[in-house]
Amino acid sequence: MLSRTASSLYWLGRYVERAEFTARLVEATVRLDALSSRPAGEAAWASALSVIDADVAFAKTGEKLTPRNVARFLTLETQHRGSVVRCLDAARGNAKAVRTALTREAWSAINRSWLLFHGRASPGDTQATLNLVDQAQAETRGFEGAIGRMMRNPSSWFIRLGATVERADNTARLLDVKYHILLPEGEAVGGAVDRDQWTTILQTVSAVNAYRWLYREGLKPWFVTELLILRRELPRSLAASAEEVVLHLNALGKQTGFQGEADRLARLRHARLGDTKIAEVVDGGLHEYLEDFIEENAAVDQAIARQFRFV
Amino acid sequence: MAARAFDEIWGTGGTAKPRPEFASLARWMASTPMAELERRQQSAEATFRQLGITFAVYGDDDAAERIIPFDIVPRIFTAFEWTRLSAGLVQRVEAINAFLTDIYGSRRILADGVIPEDLILGNSQFRPEVVGAPPPHNIWSHICGIDLVRTGPDEFWVLEDNARTPSGVSYMLENREAMIRLCPELFRQYRVQPVDSYGDTLLETLRSVAPAGASDPVCVILTPGRFNSAYYEHSFLADSLGIELVEAADLEVDDDIVWMRTIVGRVRVDVIYRRIDDDFIDPLVFRPDSMLGVPGLMAAYRTGHVTIVNAPGTGIADDKAVYSYMPEIVRYYAGGEPLLPIVQTWRCREPKALQYVLEHLPELVVKLVDGSGGYGMLVGPTATNAEIETFRAALIAKPHCYIAQPTLALSTVPTLTEKGVAPRHVDFRPFALTGTKGVKIVPGGLTRVALRQGSLVVNSSQGGGTKDSFVLADDGEAAG
């Protein structure tokens, strides 16, 4: 496989994952707004922007921080790289560059998602926004399904590798941001606002039911944190992502006959997460832990680029 | 055009009585409601759009990506018609390859005074860089698309040769897929020869011309990249053949060997099917500003370490002034009369021809000898006086740049229009593959249709569309 192809497939995986995550983020924030016992207020939408590092960019637009404006910005703003439309643009650009490595179904799914968003002005009201992100997720799931049916070969592994690296990054950022703004001044720990915020996090990583299956004691921040970092049962957890990265690299290694630095880093991380207890994480500072994780994830990403000669 | 054009289904008698071989197609058209035909056509186009079978029109901001309109009424060749066409195409392609071997080698045809020397040696497409370095097996144009037009049941004319980088085969294949899906009943009525062997035949062709000693030849398609207007076809072909689609950045030449950059290191390349013009393939030899080419590629080629398909230097066969000598060229190398005539052509570089052309501009089609895509062309009968005068000036200034041909009453095929099914002019591009086992013509090709009433311009870049082209397996229809 050409190195350039591998690079495009990897980034295709990352961008589709990023698009889906951002869509889920919007959806979860809309629900928080609509369903919480008290209006979520600016904080919820501000935090959504923080998760994908878009707070500064949004401030620059000069728009008011309203649900409608932020929802539009996160889904349709062509001037911001992190918006869903831009992520799908980038995904499609990469897909186009490596069409020969994709099945028709996979390409069609990307193309359809892109067509959904391309040229749209505004998601409209809340219902329309929910419809749009619903559709987006349906298409990205379709993409995932199409990838699953591709031949088990480097093409599909590079896509999944990219998606998994991105997923780890997204979950870490989500937890990091939400943890800090979770409790505005004057709100009580364990109170209604607190509970809604944690539920939003779970919603974004589709873990609401998973949580209830694994933890019988009711919603507690400590357990949500543990679920998202250490529980491999949850596909979006950091531990599950770390494990998956190792699996995909192993599959590639078997195919190519080579392993390298990326394999080594990935395995170390996976082993360490297997040994970590949540108490250690919280004692050492959740924020510091997550920052370190994000940096280490970036190192894995760079090692992958070097190992497979992306450039 | 005073006389009614020949319609491939209806003949010349209007829509009263179809030609006998096409009675069942006529019945199919009559019995399928317009709305249904339109629905199927839109379904095909929606699929093409979903699949991203688009092309980019240069200089057109708005239509950054367009699909080529597809018309659902097929045109049909009987087995007998096809046999005769094939023979003519094989003869022509063999003559083209013999001609190229000769002009880049001993130049007998020039010594014998059959063609003016300066037309060849002074031609911008003549590549001195390949003189004395013939391609393996003396095959230059491995993939040749010959544009044909028809004016009567047995009157076929070669309009143009595309020996360098012919395109359109992906549309031939995708159109067939669409027709099978949308009009399966037609394939029960007619025994249509399949075209899906094109990929296998092409791969076999590429492998057959690999350098000697390459036991399991590595073949690649070299593309300018995804912003090229024909990129879809490049990726489609690479996919069909199961070979890598590379860009210049993926290749490097070391020790006169071509290598491609893969995730496990570099891999040697034996055959390059390039969809890039000679001018751009090697900045060390041709245009130094080309970012699309591979430095050192020509050195590897001349050393014989890599085969380039189609060979560098082939472009001169596309020259329209050379085309005007094709009857002489075929006679010279094939030793017999050309089975496929060319359209009458006036070479404006000749004073008498120029005079005739200037006196008859409103009746003629005038083309640049090195033009393509239908650009830079004058269609006399539909041009304004101003356009004609502009062309007159251009002709007088640089007569050697132009040739002229009469406007032909191109055959028509029923086509879906806003006002129902109506005749529209078509041309035809079959594809000939030449490897060590000889010339193979896929039973089918690209039919291009001019969608505007009366228009003769079929090029996709100027609003033309395509149709599927059936070649029947034997004469007569399968079932009544």
Short mmCIF file of N, CA, C and O in Angstrom, two decimals, chain A residues 73-164:
data_model
loop_
_atom_site.label_atom_id
_atom_site.label_comp_id
_atom_site.label_asym_id
_atom_site.label_seq_id
_atom_site.Cartn_x
_atom_site.Cartn_y
_atom_site.Cartn_z
N PHE A 73 -22.88 26.97 14.54
CA PHE A 73 -21.42 27.08 14.42
C PHE A 73 -20.77 25.69 14.44
O PHE A 73 -19.91 25.40 13.63
N LEU A 74 -21.22 24.86 15.35
CA LEU A 74 -20.61 23.55 15.49
C LEU A 74 -20.94 22.62 14.34
O LEU A 74 -20.18 21.73 14.02
N THR A 75 -22.10 22.82 13.72
CA THR A 75 -22.46 21.93 12.63
C THR A 75 -22.09 22.49 11.25
O THR A 75 -21.57 21.77 10.42
N LEU A 76 -22.34 23.75 11.03
CA LEU A 76 -22.28 24.25 9.66
C LEU A 76 -21.27 25.36 9.37
O LEU A 76 -21.21 25.85 8.26
N GLU A 77 -20.49 25.78 10.36
CA GLU A 77 -19.59 26.91 10.12
C GLU A 77 -18.42 26.50 9.23
O GLU A 77 -17.52 25.77 9.65
N THR A 78 -18.43 27.04 8.00
CA THR A 78 -17.38 26.64 7.07
C THR A 78 -16.04 27.27 7.39
O THR A 78 -15.00 26.81 6.93
N GLN A 79 -16.07 28.34 8.19
CA GLN A 79 -14.82 29.00 8.51
C GLN A 79 -14.06 28.34 9.64
O GLN A 79 -12.91 28.70 9.91
N HIS A 80 -14.68 27.40 10.31
CA HIS A 80 -14.00 26.76 11.44
C HIS A 80 -13.72 25.29 11.15
O HIS A 80 -14.62 24.53 10.85
N ARG A 81 -12.45 24.92 11.29
CA ARG A 81 -12.02 23.58 10.91
C ARG A 81 -12.71 22.46 11.66
O ARG A 81 -12.75 21.33 11.19
N GLY A 82 -13.16 22.76 12.87
CA GLY A 82 -13.70 21.69 13.70
C GLY A 82 -15.19 21.44 13.53
O GLY A 82 -15.74 20.52 14.12
N SER A 83 -15.85 22.22 12.69
CA SER A 83 -17.30 22.03 12.54
C SER A 83 -17.57 20.71 11.81
O SER A 83 -16.70 20.19 11.10
N VAL A 84 -18.77 20.21 11.98
CA VAL A 84 -19.11 18.94 11.35
C VAL A 84 -18.93 19.03 9.83
O VAL A 84 -18.37 18.13 9.20
N VAL A 85 -19.39 20.12 9.24
CA VAL A 85 -19.30 20.24 7.78
C VAL A 85 -17.84 20.23 7.32
O VAL A 85 -17.49 19.59 6.32
N ARG A 86 -16.98 20.91 8.05
CA ARG A 86 -15.57 20.93 7.67
C ARG A 86 -14.92 19.57 7.87
O ARG A 86 -14.09 19.13 7.07
N CYS A 87 -15.28 18.88 8.95
CA CYS A 87 -14.73 17.54 9.16
C CYS A 87 -15.15 16.60 8.02
O CYS A 87 -14.35 15.81 7.52
N LEU A 88 -16.41 16.72 7.62
CA LEU A 88 -16.87 15.86 6.53
C LEU A 88 -16.21 16.24 5.20
O LEU A 88 -15.90 15.39 4.38
N ASP A 89 -15.99 17.52 5.02
CA ASP A 89 -15.25 18.00 3.85
C ASP A 89 -13.88 17.33 3.79
O ASP A 89 -13.45 16.80 2.77
N ALA A 90 -13.17 17.40 4.93
CA ALA A 90 -11.82 16.83 4.99
C ALA A 90 -11.88 15.31 4.79
O ALA A 90 -11.05 14.74 4.09
N ALA A 91 -12.88 14.69 5.41
CA ALA A 91 -13.03 13.23 5.27
C ALA A 91 -13.22 12.88 3.81
O ALA A 91 -12.57 11.99 3.26
N ARG A 92 -14.11 13.61 3.17
CA ARG A 92 -14.41 13.31 1.77
C ARG A 92 -13.22 13.58 0.88
O ARG A 92 -12.95 12.82 -0.06
N GLY A 93 -12.49 14.65 1.19
CA GLY A 93 -11.29 14.94 0.42
C GLY A 93 -10.30 13.79 0.50
O GLY A 93 -9.74 13.34 -0.51
N ASN A 94 -10.11 13.27 1.70
CA ASN A 94 -9.22 12.13 1.86
C ASN A 94 -9.77 10.89 1.17
O ASN A 94 -9.04 10.12 0.56
N ALA A 95 -11.07 10.70 1.27
CA ALA A 95 -11.69 9.52 0.63
C ALA A 95 -11.51 9.59 -0.87
O ALA A 95 -11.21 8.59 -1.53
N LYS A 96 -11.69 10.77 -1.42
CA LYS A 96 -11.54 10.93 -2.86
C LYS A 96 -10.13 10.59 -3.28
O LYS A 96 -9.91 10.01 -4.34
N ALA A 97 -9.18 10.94 -2.44
CA ALA A 97 -7.79 10.70 -2.81
C ALA A 97 -7.46 9.22 -2.82
O ALA A 97 -6.49 8.81 -3.44
N VAL A 98 -8.25 8.42 -2.12
CA VAL A 98 -7.92 7.00 -2.03
C VAL A 98 -9.12 6.14 -2.38
O VAL A 98 -9.35 5.09 -1.79
N ARG A 99 -9.86 6.54 -3.39
CA ARG A 99 -11.07 5.80 -3.76
C ARG A 99 -10.79 4.35 -4.04
O ARG A 99 -11.60 3.48 -3.77
N THR A 100 -9.64 4.07 -4.62
CA THR A 100 -9.35 2.68 -4.98
C THR A 100 -9.23 1.80 -3.74
O THR A 100 -9.36 0.59 -3.82
N ALA A 101 -9.00 2.41 -2.58
CA ALA A 101 -8.85 1.61 -1.37
C ALA A 101 -10.18 1.42 -0.65
O ALA A 101 -10.25 0.70 0.34
N LEU A 102 -11.23 2.07 -1.12
CA LEU A 102 -12.52 1.99 -0.44
C LEU A 102 -13.52 1.20 -1.27
O LEU A 102 -13.47 1.22 -2.48
N THR A 103 -14.44 0.54 -0.59
CA THR A 103 -15.54 -0.09 -1.33
C THR A 103 -16.52 1.01 -1.74
O THR A 103 -16.48 2.12 -1.21
N ARG A 104 -17.40 0.67 -2.66
CA ARG A 104 -18.43 1.63 -3.09
C ARG A 104 -19.29 2.06 -1.93
O ARG A 104 -19.65 3.22 -1.81
N GLU A 105 -19.62 1.10 -1.06
CA GLU A 105 -20.51 1.42 0.06
C GLU A 105 -19.85 2.45 0.97
O GLU A 105 -20.49 3.39 1.44
N ALA A 106 -18.58 2.24 1.25
CA ALA A 106 -17.87 3.16 2.14
C ALA A 106 -17.82 4.55 1.50
O ALA A 106 -18.11 5.56 2.15
N TRP A 107 -17.46 4.59 0.24
CA TRP A 107 -17.41 5.89 -0.43
C TRP A 107 -18.79 6.55 -0.46
O TRP A 107 -18.94 7.74 -0.19
N SER A 108 -19.81 5.77 -0.79
CA SER A 108 -21.16 6.34 -0.87
C SER A 108 -21.59 6.92 0.47
O SER A 108 -22.22 7.97 0.52
N ALA A 109 -21.25 6.23 1.56
CA ALA A 109 -21.65 6.72 2.88
C ALA A 109 -21.01 8.08 3.15
O ALA A 109 -21.67 9.01 3.62
N ILE A 110 -19.73 8.19 2.83
CA ILE A 110 -19.06 9.49 3.03
C ILE A 110 -19.68 10.55 2.12
O ILE A 110 -19.94 11.67 2.56
N ASN A 111 -19.88 10.19 0.90
CA ASN A 111 -20.43 11.14 -0.06
C ASN A 111 -21.81 11.61 0.37
O ASN A 111 -22.15 12.79 0.29
N ARG A 112 -22.63 10.67 0.87
CA ARG A 112 -23.97 11.03 1.32
C ARG A 112 -23.91 11.97 2.51
O ARG A 112 -24.66 12.95 2.58
N SER A 113 -23.04 11.67 3.47
CA SER A 113 -22.93 12.56 4.64
C SER A 113 -22.55 13.95 4.21
O SER A 113 -23.08 14.94 4.69
N TRP A 114 -21.60 13.98 3.28
CA TRP A 114 -21.13 15.28 2.80
C TRP A 114 -22.25 16.03 2.09
O TRP A 114 -22.44 17.22 2.30
N LEU A 115 -23.00 15.31 1.26
CA LEU A 115 -24.10 15.95 0.53
C LEU A 115 -25.14 16.51 1.49
O LEU A 115 -25.75 17.54 1.23
N LEU A 116 -25.34 15.81 2.62
CA LEU A 116 -26.28 16.29 3.64
C LEU A 116 -25.94 17.69 4.12
O LEU A 116 -26.81 18.53 4.33
N PHE A 117 -24.66 17.91 4.31
CA PHE A 117 -24.24 19.16 4.96
C PHE A 117 -23.80 20.23 3.97
O PHE A 117 -23.84 21.41 4.28
N HIS A 118 -23.38 19.79 2.81
CA HIS A 118 -22.77 20.72 1.88
C HIS A 118 -23.76 21.76 1.41
O HIS A 118 -24.83 21.43 0.92
N GLY A 119 -23.40 23.00 1.58
CA GLY A 119 -24.27 24.04 1.05
C GLY A 119 -25.47 24.37 1.92
O GLY A 119 -26.29 25.20 1.56
N ARG A 120 -25.58 23.75 3.09
CA ARG A 120 -26.70 24.11 3.96
C ARG A 120 -26.38 25.38 4.73
O ARG A 120 -25.26 25.55 5.20
N ALA A 121 -27.37 26.23 4.90
CA ALA A 121 -27.12 27.51 5.56
C ALA A 121 -27.25 27.40 7.07
O ALA A 121 -26.40 27.84 7.82
N SER A 122 -28.30 26.83 7.51
CA SER A 122 -28.55 26.84 8.95
C SER A 122 -29.35 25.61 9.34
O SER A 122 -30.20 25.16 8.58
N PRO A 123 -29.09 25.05 10.49
CA PRO A 123 -29.87 23.89 10.90
C PRO A 123 -31.28 24.26 11.31
O PRO A 123 -32.13 23.40 11.43
N GLY A 124 -31.53 25.53 11.52
CA GLY A 124 -32.89 25.92 11.90
C GLY A 124 -33.12 25.77 13.38
O GLY A 124 -32.20 25.91 14.18
N ASP A 125 -34.32 25.46 13.74
CA ASP A 125 -34.65 25.40 15.17
C ASP A 125 -34.14 24.09 15.78
O ASP A 125 -33.51 23.28 15.11
N THR A 126 -34.45 23.90 17.03
CA THR A 126 -33.95 22.74 17.77
C THR A 126 -34.29 21.43 17.08
O THR A 126 -33.44 20.55 16.93
N GLN A 127 -35.53 21.29 16.66
CA GLN A 127 -35.96 20.04 16.04
C GLN A 127 -35.17 19.78 14.78
O GLN A 127 -34.71 18.67 14.52
N ALA A 128 -35.01 20.86 13.99
CA ALA A 128 -34.26 20.71 12.75
C ALA A 128 -32.82 20.33 13.03
O ALA A 128 -32.23 19.51 12.33
N THR A 129 -32.24 20.94 14.06
CA THR A 129 -30.86 20.60 14.44
C THR A 129 -30.75 19.13 14.82
O THR A 129 -29.84 18.43 14.37
N LEU A 130 -31.70 18.68 15.63
CA LEU A 130 -31.66 17.27 16.04
C LEU A 130 -31.79 16.35 14.83
O LEU A 130 -31.10 15.33 14.74
N ASN A 131 -32.66 16.74 13.90
CA ASN A 131 -32.81 15.93 12.69
C ASN A 131 -31.51 15.85 11.93
O ASN A 131 -31.09 14.79 11.46
N LEU A 132 -30.86 17.01 11.80
CA LEU A 132 -29.61 17.05 11.04
C LEU A 132 -28.54 16.17 11.68
O LEU A 132 -27.88 15.37 11.00
N VAL A 133 -28.38 16.31 13.00
CA VAL A 133 -27.32 15.51 13.62
C VAL A 133 -27.68 14.03 13.65
O VAL A 133 -26.83 13.17 13.55
N ASP A 134 -28.98 13.75 13.72
CA ASP A 134 -29.44 12.35 13.61
C ASP A 134 -29.04 11.74 12.28
O ASP A 134 -28.49 10.64 12.21
N GLN A 135 -29.33 12.50 11.24
CA GLN A 135 -28.98 12.02 9.91
C GLN A 135 -27.47 11.83 9.78
O GLN A 135 -27.01 10.85 9.22
N ALA A 136 -26.73 12.81 10.29
CA ALA A 136 -25.27 12.74 10.20
C ALA A 136 -24.78 11.46 10.86
O ALA A 136 -23.94 10.74 10.32
N GLN A 137 -25.33 11.19 12.06
CA GLN A 137 -24.89 9.99 12.75
C GLN A 137 -25.29 8.73 12.03
O GLN A 137 -24.55 7.75 12.01
N ALA A 138 -26.47 8.74 11.40
CA ALA A 138 -26.89 7.57 10.64
C ALA A 138 -25.89 7.30 9.52
O ALA A 138 -25.49 6.16 9.28
N GLU A 139 -25.47 8.37 8.86
CA GLU A 139 -24.53 8.17 7.76
C GLU A 139 -23.16 7.74 8.26
O GLU A 139 -22.52 6.87 7.65
N THR A 140 -22.71 8.32 9.38
CA THR A 140 -21.38 7.92 9.85
C THR A 140 -21.42 6.49 10.37
O THR A 140 -20.45 5.74 10.23
N ARG A 141 -22.56 6.10 10.94
CA ARG A 141 -22.70 4.69 11.33
C ARG A 141 -22.69 3.80 10.10
O ARG A 141 -22.13 2.72 10.09
N GLY A 142 -23.36 4.30 9.03
CA GLY A 142 -23.36 3.56 7.76
C GLY A 142 -21.94 3.38 7.27
O GLY A 142 -21.57 2.32 6.76
N PHE A 143 -21.16 4.41 7.45
CA PHE A 143 -19.75 4.34 7.04
C PHE A 143 -19.02 3.27 7.84
O PHE A 143 -18.32 2.43 7.29
N GLU A 144 -19.24 3.31 9.14
CA GLU A 144 -18.59 2.32 10.00
C GLU A 144 -18.98 0.91 9.58
O GLU A 144 -18.15 -0.01 9.55
N GLY A 145 -20.27 0.74 9.29
CA GLY A 145 -20.75 -0.57 8.86
C GLY A 145 -20.10 -0.99 7.55
O GLY A 145 -19.69 -2.15 7.39
N ALA A 146 -19.98 -0.04 6.64
CA ALA A 146 -19.37 -0.35 5.35
C ALA A 146 -17.91 -0.74 5.55
O ALA A 146 -17.40 -1.65 4.90
N ILE A 147 -17.24 -0.05 6.47
CA ILE A 147 -15.84 -0.40 6.75
C ILE A 147 -15.75 -1.81 7.29
O ILE A 147 -14.88 -2.59 6.93
N GLY A 148 -16.73 -2.15 8.16
CA GLY A 148 -16.73 -3.49 8.72
C GLY A 148 -16.86 -4.58 7.67
O GLY A 148 -16.39 -5.69 7.85
N ARG A 149 -17.50 -4.22 6.55
CA ARG A 149 -17.71 -5.23 5.52
C ARG A 149 -16.62 -5.20 4.46
O ARG A 149 -16.66 -5.96 3.52
N MET A 150 -15.69 -4.29 4.60
CA MET A 150 -14.58 -4.27 3.65
C MET A 150 -13.70 -5.47 3.92
O MET A 150 -13.71 -6.03 5.00
N MET A 151 -12.90 -5.81 2.94
CA MET A 151 -11.95 -6.88 3.17
C MET A 151 -11.08 -6.54 4.36
O MET A 151 -10.72 -5.39 4.55
N ARG A 152 -10.72 -7.57 5.12
CA ARG A 152 -9.84 -7.34 6.26
C ARG A 152 -8.43 -7.12 5.72
O ARG A 152 -7.68 -8.05 5.52
N ASN A 153 -8.12 -5.90 5.46
CA ASN A 153 -6.82 -5.61 4.88
C ASN A 153 -6.35 -4.26 5.40
O ASN A 153 -7.09 -3.58 6.11
N PRO A 154 -5.13 -3.88 5.06
CA PRO A 154 -4.62 -2.61 5.59
C PRO A 154 -5.55 -1.42 5.40
O PRO A 154 -5.56 -0.53 6.25
N SER A 155 -6.33 -1.38 4.33
CA SER A 155 -7.23 -0.24 4.14
C SER A 155 -8.13 -0.07 5.34
O SER A 155 -8.21 1.00 5.95
N SER A 156 -8.83 -1.14 5.71
CA SER A 156 -9.79 -1.00 6.81
C SER A 156 -9.07 -0.77 8.13
O SER A 156 -9.55 -0.04 8.99
N TRP A 157 -7.88 -1.39 8.30
CA TRP A 157 -7.19 -1.20 9.57
C TRP A 157 -6.69 0.22 9.76
O TRP A 157 -6.73 0.76 10.85
N PHE A 158 -6.21 0.83 8.69
CA PHE A 158 -5.74 2.21 8.82
C PHE A 158 -6.91 3.14 9.15
O PHE A 158 -6.78 4.05 9.96
N ILE A 159 -8.05 2.90 8.52
CA ILE A 159 -9.21 3.74 8.83
C ILE A 159 -9.59 3.59 10.29
O ILE A 159 -9.79 4.56 11.02
N ARG A 160 -9.65 2.35 10.75
CA ARG A 160 -10.05 2.13 12.14
C ARG A 160 -9.00 2.64 13.12
O ARG A 160 -9.33 3.11 14.21
N LEU A 161 -7.75 2.52 12.72
CA LEU A 161 -6.67 3.03 13.57
C LEU A 161 -6.86 4.52 13.78
O LEU A 161 -6.81 5.03 14.91
N GLY A 162 -7.08 5.24 12.69
CA GLY A 162 -7.32 6.68 12.78
C GLY A 162 -8.54 6.99 13.63
O GLY A 162 -8.50 7.86 14.50
N ALA A 163 -9.62 6.25 13.40
CA ALA A 163 -10.85 6.49 14.16
C ALA A 163 -10.62 6.27 15.66
O ALA A 163 -11.10 7.03 16.50
N THR A 164 -9.86 5.24 15.98
CA THR A 164 -9.65 4.91 17.39
C THR A 164 -8.76 5.95 18.08
O THR A 164 -9.02 6.34 19.22
#
